Coordinates of C-alpha atoms and ligand atoms in Angstrom, one line a residue:
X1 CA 112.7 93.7 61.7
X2 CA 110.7 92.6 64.2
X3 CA 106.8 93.8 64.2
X4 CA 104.1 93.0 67.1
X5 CA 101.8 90.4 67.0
X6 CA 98.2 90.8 69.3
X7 CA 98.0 86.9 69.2
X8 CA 101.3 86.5 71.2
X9 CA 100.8 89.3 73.0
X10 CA 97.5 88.0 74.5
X11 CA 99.0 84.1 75.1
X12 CA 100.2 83.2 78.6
X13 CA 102.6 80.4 78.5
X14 CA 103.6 78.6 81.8
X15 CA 107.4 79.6 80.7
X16 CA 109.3 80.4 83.7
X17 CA 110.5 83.8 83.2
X18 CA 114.3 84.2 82.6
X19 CA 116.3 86.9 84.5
X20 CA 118.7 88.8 82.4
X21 CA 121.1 91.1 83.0
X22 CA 122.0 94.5 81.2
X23 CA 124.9 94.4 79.4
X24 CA 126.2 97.9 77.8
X25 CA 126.9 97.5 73.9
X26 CA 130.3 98.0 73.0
X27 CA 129.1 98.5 69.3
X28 CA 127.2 101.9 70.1
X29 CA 129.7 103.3 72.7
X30 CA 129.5 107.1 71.8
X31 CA 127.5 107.1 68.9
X32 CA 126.1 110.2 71.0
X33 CA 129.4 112.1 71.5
X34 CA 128.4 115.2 70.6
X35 CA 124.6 115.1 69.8
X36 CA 122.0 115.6 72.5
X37 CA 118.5 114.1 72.9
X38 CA 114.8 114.8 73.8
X39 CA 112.6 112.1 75.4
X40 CA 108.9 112.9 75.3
X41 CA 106.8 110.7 78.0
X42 CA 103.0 110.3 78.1
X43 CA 101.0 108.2 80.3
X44 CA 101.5 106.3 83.7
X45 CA 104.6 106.2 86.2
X46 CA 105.9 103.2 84.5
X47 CA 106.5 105.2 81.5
X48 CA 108.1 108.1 83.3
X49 CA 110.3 105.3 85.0
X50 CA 110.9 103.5 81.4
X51 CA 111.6 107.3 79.8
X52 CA 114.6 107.0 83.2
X53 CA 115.8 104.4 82.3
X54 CA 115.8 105.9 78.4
X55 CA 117.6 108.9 79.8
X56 CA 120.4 106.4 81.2
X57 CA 121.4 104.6 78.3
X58 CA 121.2 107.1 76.0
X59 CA 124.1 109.1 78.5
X60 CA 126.3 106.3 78.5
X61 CA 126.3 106.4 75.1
X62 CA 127.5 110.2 75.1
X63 CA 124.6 112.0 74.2
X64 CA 123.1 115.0 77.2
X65 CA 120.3 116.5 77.9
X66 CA 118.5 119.3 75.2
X67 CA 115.9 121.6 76.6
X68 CA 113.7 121.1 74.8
X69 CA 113.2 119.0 70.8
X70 CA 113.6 122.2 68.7
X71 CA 117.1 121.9 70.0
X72 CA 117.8 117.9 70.1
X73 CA 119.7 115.9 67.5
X74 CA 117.4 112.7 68.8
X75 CA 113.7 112.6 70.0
X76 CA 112.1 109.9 71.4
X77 CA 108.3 109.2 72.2
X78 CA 107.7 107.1 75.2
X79 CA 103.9 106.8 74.2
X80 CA 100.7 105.3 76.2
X81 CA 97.6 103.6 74.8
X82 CA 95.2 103.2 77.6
X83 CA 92.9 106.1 75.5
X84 CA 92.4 107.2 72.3
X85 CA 93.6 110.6 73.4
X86 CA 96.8 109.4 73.9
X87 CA 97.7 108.1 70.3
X88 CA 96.3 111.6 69.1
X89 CA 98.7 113.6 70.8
X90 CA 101.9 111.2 70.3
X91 CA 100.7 111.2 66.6
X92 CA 100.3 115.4 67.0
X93 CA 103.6 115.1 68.1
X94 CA 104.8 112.9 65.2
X95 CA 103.3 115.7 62.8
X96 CA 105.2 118.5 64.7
X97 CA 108.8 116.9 64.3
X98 CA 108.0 115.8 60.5
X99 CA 107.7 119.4 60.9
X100 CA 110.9 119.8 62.2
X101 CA 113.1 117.5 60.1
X102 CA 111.7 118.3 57.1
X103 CA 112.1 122.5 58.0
X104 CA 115.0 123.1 60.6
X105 CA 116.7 119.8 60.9
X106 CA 117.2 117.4 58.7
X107 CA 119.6 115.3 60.6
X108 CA 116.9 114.7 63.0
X109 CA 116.0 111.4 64.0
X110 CA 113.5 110.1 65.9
X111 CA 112.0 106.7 67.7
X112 CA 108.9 105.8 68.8
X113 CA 108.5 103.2 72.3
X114 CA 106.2 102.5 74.6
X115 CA 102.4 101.0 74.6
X116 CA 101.4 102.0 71.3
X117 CA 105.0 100.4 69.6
X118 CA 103.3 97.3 70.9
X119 CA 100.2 97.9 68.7
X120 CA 100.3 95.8 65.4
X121 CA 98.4 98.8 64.0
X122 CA 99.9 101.5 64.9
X123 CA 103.4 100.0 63.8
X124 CA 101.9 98.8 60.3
X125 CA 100.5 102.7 59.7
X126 CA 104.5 103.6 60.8
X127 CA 105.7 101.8 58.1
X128 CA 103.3 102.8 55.6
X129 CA 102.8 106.4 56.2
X130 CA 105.4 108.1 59.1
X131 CA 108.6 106.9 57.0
X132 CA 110.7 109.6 58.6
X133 CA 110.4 107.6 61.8
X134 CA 113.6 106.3 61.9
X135 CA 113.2 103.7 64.9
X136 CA 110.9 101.7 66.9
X137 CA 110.8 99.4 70.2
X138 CA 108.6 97.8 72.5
X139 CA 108.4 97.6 76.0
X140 CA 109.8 94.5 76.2
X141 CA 112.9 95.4 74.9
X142 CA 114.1 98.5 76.4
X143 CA 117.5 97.0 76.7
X144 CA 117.9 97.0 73.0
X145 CA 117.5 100.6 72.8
X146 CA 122.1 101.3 71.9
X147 CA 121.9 98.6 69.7
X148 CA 118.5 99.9 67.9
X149 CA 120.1 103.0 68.0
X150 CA 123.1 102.1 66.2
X151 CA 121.3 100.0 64.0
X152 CA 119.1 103.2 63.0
X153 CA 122.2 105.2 62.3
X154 CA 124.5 102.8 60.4
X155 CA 121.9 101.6 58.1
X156 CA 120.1 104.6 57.6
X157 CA 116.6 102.5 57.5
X158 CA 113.7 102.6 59.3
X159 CA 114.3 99.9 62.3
X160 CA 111.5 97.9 64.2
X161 CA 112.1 95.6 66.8
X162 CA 109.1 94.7 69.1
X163 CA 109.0 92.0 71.5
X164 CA 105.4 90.6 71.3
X165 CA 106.1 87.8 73.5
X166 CA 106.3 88.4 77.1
X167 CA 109.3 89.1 77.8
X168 CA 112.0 88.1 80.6
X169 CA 113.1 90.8 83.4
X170 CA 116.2 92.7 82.5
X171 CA 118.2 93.7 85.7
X172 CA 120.9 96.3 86.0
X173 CA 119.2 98.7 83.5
X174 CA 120.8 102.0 84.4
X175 CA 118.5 104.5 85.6
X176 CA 118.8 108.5 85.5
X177 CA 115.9 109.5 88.1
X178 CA 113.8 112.7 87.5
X179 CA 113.5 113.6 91.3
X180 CA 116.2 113.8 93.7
X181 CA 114.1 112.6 96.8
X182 CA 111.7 110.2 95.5
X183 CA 112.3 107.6 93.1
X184 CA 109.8 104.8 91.1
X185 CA 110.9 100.8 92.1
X186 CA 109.3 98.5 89.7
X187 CA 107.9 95.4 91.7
X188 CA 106.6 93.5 88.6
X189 CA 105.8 94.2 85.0
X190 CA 102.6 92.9 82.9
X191 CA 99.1 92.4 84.3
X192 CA 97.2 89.2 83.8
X193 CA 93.8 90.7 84.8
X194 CA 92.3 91.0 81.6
X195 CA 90.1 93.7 82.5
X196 CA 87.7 93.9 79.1
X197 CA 88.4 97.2 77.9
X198 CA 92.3 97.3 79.4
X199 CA 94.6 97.8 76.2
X200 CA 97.3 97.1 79.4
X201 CA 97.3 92.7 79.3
X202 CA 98.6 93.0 75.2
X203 CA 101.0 96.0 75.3
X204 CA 103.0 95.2 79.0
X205 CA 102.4 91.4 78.9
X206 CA 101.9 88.4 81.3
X207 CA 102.4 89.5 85.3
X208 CA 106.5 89.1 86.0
X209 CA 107.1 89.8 89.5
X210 CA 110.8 91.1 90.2
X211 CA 112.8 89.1 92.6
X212 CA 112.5 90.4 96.5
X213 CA 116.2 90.4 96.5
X214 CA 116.7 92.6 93.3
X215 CA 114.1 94.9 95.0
X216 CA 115.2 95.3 98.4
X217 CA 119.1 96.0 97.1
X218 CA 117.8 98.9 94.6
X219 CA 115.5 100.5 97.9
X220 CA 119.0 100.2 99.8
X221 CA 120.8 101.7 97.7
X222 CA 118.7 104.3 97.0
X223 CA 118.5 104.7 101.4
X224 CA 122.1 104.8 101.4
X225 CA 121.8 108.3 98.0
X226 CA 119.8 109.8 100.9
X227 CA 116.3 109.3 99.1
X228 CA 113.4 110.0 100.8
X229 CA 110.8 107.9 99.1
X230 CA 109.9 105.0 97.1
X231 CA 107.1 103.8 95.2
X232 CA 106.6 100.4 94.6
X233 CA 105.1 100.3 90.4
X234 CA 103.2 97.9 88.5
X235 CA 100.4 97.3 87.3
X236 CA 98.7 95.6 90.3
X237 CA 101.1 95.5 92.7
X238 CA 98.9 93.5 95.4
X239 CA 99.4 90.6 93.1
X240 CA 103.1 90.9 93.8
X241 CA 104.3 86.9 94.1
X242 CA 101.8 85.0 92.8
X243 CA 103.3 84.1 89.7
X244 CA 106.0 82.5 92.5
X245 CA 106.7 79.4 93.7
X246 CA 106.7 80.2 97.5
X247 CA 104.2 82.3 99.4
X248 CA 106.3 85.3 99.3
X249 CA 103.2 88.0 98.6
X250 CA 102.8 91.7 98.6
X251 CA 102.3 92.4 102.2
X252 CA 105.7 90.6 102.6
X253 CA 107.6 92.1 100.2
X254 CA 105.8 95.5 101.8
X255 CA 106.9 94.8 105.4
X256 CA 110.2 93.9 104.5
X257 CA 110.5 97.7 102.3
X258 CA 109.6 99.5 105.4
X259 CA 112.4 97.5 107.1
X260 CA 114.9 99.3 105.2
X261 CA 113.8 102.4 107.0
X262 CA 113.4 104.5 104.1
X263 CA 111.0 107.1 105.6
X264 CA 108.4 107.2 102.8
X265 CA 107.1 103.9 101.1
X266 CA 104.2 104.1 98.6
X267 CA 102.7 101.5 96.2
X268 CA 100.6 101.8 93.5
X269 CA 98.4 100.8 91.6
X270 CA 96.1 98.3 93.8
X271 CA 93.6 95.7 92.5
X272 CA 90.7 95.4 94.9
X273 CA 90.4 91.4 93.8
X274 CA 94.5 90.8 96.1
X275 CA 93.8 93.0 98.6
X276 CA 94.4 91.1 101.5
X277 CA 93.8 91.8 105.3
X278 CA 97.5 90.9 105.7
X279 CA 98.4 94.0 103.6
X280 CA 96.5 96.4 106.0
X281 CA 98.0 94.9 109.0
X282 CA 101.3 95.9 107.4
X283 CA 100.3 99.4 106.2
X284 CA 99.2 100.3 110.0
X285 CA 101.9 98.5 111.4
X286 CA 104.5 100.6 109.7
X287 CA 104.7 104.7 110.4
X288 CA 106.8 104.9 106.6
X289 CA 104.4 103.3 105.0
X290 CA 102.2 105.9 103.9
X291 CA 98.3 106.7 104.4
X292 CA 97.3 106.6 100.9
X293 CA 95.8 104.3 98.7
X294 CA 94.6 104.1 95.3
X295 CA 92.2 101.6 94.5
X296 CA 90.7 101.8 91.3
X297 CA 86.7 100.9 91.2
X298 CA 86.0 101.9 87.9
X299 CA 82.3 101.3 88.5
X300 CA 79.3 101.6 91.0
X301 CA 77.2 98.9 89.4
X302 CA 78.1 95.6 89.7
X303 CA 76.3 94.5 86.4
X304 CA 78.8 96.5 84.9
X305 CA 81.9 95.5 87.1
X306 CA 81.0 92.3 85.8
X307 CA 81.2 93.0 82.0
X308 CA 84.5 95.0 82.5
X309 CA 85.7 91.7 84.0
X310 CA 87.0 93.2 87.5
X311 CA 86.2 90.3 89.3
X312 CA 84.4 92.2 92.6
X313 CA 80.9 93.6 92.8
X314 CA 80.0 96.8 94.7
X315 CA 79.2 95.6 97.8
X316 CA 82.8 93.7 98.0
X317 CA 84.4 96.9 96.6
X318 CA 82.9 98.9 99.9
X319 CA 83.7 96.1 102.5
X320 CA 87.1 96.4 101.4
X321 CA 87.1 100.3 101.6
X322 CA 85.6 100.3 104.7
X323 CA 88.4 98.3 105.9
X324 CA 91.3 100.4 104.5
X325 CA 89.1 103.2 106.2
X326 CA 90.6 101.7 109.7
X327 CA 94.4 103.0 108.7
X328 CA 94.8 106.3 110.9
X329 CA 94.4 109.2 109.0
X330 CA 94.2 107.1 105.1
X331 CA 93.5 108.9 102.1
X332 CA 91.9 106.9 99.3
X333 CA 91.4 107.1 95.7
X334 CA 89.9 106.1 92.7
X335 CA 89.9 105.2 89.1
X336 CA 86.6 105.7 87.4
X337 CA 85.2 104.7 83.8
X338 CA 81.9 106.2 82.4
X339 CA 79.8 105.0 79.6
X340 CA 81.3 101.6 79.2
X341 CA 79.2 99.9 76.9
X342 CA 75.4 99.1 78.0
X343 CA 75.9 101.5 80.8
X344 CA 72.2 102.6 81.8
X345 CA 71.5 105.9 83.6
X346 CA 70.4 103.4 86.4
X347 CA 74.3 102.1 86.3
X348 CA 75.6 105.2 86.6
X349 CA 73.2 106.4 89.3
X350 CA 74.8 103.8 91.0
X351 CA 78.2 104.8 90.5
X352 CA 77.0 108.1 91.9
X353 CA 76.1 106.5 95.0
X354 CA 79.3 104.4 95.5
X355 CA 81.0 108.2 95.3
X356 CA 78.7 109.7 98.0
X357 CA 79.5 106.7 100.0
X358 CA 83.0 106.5 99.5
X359 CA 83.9 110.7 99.6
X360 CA 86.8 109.8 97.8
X361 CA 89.7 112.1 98.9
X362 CA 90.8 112.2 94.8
X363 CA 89.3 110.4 91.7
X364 CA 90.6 110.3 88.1
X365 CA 87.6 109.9 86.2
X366 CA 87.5 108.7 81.9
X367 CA 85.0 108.6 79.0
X368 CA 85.2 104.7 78.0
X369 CA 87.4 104.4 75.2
X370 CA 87.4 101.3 73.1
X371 CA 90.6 99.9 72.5
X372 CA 91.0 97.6 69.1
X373 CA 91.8 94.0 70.0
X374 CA 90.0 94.1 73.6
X375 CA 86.4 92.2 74.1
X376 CA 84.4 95.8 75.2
X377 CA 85.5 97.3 71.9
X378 CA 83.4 94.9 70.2
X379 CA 80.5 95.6 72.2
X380 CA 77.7 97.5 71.4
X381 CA 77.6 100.8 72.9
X382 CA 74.1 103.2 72.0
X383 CA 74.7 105.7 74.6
X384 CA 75.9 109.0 72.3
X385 CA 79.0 110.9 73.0
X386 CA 77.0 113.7 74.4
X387 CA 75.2 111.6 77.0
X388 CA 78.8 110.3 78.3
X389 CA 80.0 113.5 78.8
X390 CA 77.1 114.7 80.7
X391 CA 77.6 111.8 82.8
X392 CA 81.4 112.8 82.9
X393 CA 80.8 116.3 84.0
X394 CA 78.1 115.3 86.7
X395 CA 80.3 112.9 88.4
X396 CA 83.3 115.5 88.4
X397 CA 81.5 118.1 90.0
X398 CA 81.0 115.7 92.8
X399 CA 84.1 114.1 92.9
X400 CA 85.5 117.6 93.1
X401 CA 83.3 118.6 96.2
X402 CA 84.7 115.5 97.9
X403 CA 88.1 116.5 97.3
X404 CA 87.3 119.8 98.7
X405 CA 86.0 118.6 101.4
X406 CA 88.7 116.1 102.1
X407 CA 91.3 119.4 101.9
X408 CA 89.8 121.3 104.4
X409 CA 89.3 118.8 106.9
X410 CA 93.3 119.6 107.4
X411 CA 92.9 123.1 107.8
X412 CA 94.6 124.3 111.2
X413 CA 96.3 120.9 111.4
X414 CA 99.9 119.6 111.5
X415 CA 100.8 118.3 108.5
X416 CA 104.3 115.6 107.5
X417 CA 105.2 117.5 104.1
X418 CA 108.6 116.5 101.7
X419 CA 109.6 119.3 100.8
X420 CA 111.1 119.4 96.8
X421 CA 111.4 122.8 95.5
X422 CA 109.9 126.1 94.6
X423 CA 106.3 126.2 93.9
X424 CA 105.0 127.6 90.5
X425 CA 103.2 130.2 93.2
X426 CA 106.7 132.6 93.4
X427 CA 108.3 133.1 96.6
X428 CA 106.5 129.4 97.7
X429 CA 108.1 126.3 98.8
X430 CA 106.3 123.2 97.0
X431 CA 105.8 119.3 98.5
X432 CA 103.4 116.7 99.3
X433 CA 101.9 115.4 102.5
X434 CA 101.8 112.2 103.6
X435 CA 98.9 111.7 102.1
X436 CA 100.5 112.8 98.7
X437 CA 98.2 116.3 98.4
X438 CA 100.3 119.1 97.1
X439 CA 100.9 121.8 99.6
X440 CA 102.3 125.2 99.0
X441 CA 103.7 127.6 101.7
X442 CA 106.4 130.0 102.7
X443 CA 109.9 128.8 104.0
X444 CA 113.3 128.9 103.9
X445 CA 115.6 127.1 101.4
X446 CA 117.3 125.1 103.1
X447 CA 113.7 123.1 103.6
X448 CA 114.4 121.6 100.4
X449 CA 115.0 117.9 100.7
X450 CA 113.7 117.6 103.7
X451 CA 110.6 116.0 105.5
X452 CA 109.1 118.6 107.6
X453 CA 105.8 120.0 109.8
X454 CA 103.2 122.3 107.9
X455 CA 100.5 124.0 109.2
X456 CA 97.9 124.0 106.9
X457 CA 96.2 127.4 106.7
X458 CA 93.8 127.1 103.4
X459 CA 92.4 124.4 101.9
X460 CA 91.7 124.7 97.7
X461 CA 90.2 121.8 95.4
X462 CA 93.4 120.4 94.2
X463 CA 95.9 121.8 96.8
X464 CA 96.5 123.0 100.0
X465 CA 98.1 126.6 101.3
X466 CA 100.6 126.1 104.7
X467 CA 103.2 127.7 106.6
X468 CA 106.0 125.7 108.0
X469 CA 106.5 124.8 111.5
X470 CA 110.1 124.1 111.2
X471 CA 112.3 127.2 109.9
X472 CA 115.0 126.1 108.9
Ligands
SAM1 N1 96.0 98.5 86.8 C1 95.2 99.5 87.3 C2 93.9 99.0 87.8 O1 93.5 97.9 87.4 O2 93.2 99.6 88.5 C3 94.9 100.6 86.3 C4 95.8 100.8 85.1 S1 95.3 101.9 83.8 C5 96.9 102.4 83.3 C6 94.7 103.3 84.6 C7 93.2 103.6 84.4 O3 92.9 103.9 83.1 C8 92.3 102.4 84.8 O4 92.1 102.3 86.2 C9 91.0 102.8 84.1 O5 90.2 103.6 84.9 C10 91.5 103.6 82.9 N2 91.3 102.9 81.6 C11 91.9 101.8 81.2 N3 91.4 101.4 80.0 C12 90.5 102.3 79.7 C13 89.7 102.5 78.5 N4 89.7 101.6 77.5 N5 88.9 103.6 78.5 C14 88.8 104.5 79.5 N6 89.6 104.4 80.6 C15 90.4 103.3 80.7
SF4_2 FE1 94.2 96.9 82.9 FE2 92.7 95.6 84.6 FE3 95.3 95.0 84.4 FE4 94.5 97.3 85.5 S1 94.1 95.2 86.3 S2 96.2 97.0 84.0 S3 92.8 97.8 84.3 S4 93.8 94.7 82.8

């Protein structure tokens, strides 16, 4: 057994990270003959790539695919911990299979991964009170999961085994993708940031950048499957390399993705602190590198950038947007936090400015959520719940005009769409432009799979209406 520790979790050693390689475990080979299996994902990209990875080794070890978890003989929750929210549903969950076991099927067994397996907390209450959890791992050790699995069914005990240490990279994990045109790359795991109320630094540990090599073979190989699209994942991508040796950096290892001629390359998410002019160069430089850039602010007032530990102040936040503004046609958006502790209305009017400056074209906007173990959760905080939503709901209603208003400025114009499937709308085609807005319209089939011209004919708050230019 092996539980998580915050006090390792937060240490950065000047350990050179070891590469390892994935090596399938003999030991478990078809403990899943005949059973199938449910993985439940919440939170960011790198836990829907993580839950792909899941999928993978739990196929080579025989199990498929259920449905749905009424029907599965294993469940796993791939859980987040960046709000409080998220631990209340993945624990809702966790009632709803006790549920299950104990009602309809008994043989059930179920693991828990993912940030909140890296919470000492949250693993000690596992233990204590959620003893029909049969297993438990980290996101440092992924590659464990056959022989957790194994371990879980041949002992018949409760087994936990959670990396708090940093963790090296494990290459060759296999990988069973969820789309079958555009597929997550990890660049680098961890963050080093330390932003003050981030949960992130202690659950994904110190930065590890993947080698360029070990990126660029998985982006040709997926060229050569006939994918469409990559994004490049972590947690800061534009800090790609500087846990290196050489000067190999983000706009290098960007320039040299394009070069594989994929015909979509995005990257996400950005810091504003490494985003260098060099990057830009690239972005323009490049017609597969797409127009769209997410680059979290979190906050109009620098007073409060500087609690939060972001390292930039609103005026260096807009002189950098202003610059990204010079890419041809760019669509940019934002992370933002309200109520963080101390936050004045004054604060916040400021944040209200930044938006009306910036017109973001999409924003994902949160209530502050205090995370144990992180330096904003210990500080004090007197604005009320009520007065953070308020704030919440005023800064929606004009992010959401901005969004509006960023749709319709397409209306009657061309648009590059990928197309991948049939829209929930029936009889529509679904994809997203280059700017990654969802776009529904009418076409034929065989447009699946396909990068293609839409004219865009009406333009809604979170998605556009189009007819395509090319038929068939
Ligand atoms: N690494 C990215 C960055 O620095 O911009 C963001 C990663 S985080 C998974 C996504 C977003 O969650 C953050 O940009 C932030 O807005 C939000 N977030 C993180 N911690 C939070 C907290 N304690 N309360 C509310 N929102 C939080
Ligand atoms: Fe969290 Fe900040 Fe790292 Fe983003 S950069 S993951 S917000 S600590």
């Amino acid at each position: 057994m092996q539980l998580p520790d915050y006090k390792e979790a937060r240490k950065r050693s000047k350990e050179e990270i070891k590469k390892e390689y994935y090596v399938f475990d003999q030991d478990a080979a078809n403990i899943g003959l005949n059973k199938t299996y449910f993985v439940k994902t919440y939170g960011c990209q790198m836990n829907e790539h993580d839950s792909e990875n899941i999928k993978a080794m739990l196929e080579e070890l025989g199990f498929t695919e259920a449905e749905e978890q009424e029907k599965a003989d294993l469940v796993i929750l791939n859980t987040c911990s960046i709000r409080e929210n998220a631990h209340n549903k993945a624990f809702g969950m966790l009632g709803r299979l006790k549920h299950l076991k104990t009602e309809s099927n008994k043989n059930l067994v179920i693991g828990l991964c993912g940030c909140m397996a890296q919470e000492e907390k949250v693993v000690q209450d596992i233990m204590k009170k959620y003893k029909y959890v049969n297993f438990v791992f980290g996101t440092h050790n992924i590659h464990r999961l056959p022989y957790i699995l194994n371990e879980a069914f041949k002992t018949k005990k409760q087994v936990i085994e959670v990396f708090s240490k940093e963790g090296n990279i494990t290459e060759g994990i296999p990988v069973k993708r969820a789309n079958k045109y555009k597929a997550f790359v990890n660049i680098m795991y961890g963050c080093d940031k330390f932003c003050t109320y981030c949960i992130v630094p202690f659950t994904r540990g110190k930065q590890r950048s993947r080698d360029k090599d070990d990126i660029l073979k998985e982006v040709n190989k997926l060229v050569k499957e006939g994918y469409l699209e990559v994004t490049l994942l972590g947690q800061n991508v534009n800090a790609y390399g500087k846990d290196f040796d050489n000067d190999y950096r983000m706009e290098n290892l960007l320039e040299d993705v394009a070069k594989t001629n994929i015909p979509r390359v995005r990257f996400m998410t950005s810091h504003p602190w490494d985003f260098t002019d060099g990057m830009i160069e690239v972005i323009k430089k490049y017609p597969n590198i797409m127009p769209s850039v997410h680059l979290p602010v979190q906050s109009g007032s620098s007073r409060v950038l500087k609690l939060m530990g972001r390292k930039y102040s609103k005026e260096e936040y807009i002189e950098l947007f202003d610059k990204l503004r010079t890419i041809p046609n760019v669509c940019i958006s934002t992370d933002i936090i309200v109520g963080f502790p101390s936050e004045e209305e004054q604060d916040f009017e400021e944040t209200l400015d930044l938006v009306n400056y910036c017109k973001f074209d999409n924003a994902y906007t949160f209530i502050f959520s205090p995370r144990e173990g992180t330096p904003a959760a210990k500080l004090e905080d007197k604005t009320t719940l009520k007065e953070k939503e308020e704030r919440l709901y005023k800064l929606n209603d004009i992010v959401n005009k901005y969004f509006l208003e960023s749709n319709q400025k397409l209306l009657g114009k061309e648009v590059d769409v990928l197309v991948e499937g049939h829209s929930e709308k029936e009889g529509l085609l679904c994809g997203y432009t280059d700017t990654n807005k969802l776009i529904n319209f009418e076409g034929d089939n065989s447009l699946i799979g396909k990068i293609i011209k839409v004219e865009v004919t009406d333009a809604k708050t979170w998605s556009l209406d189009g007819k395509a230019k090319d038929t068939k």
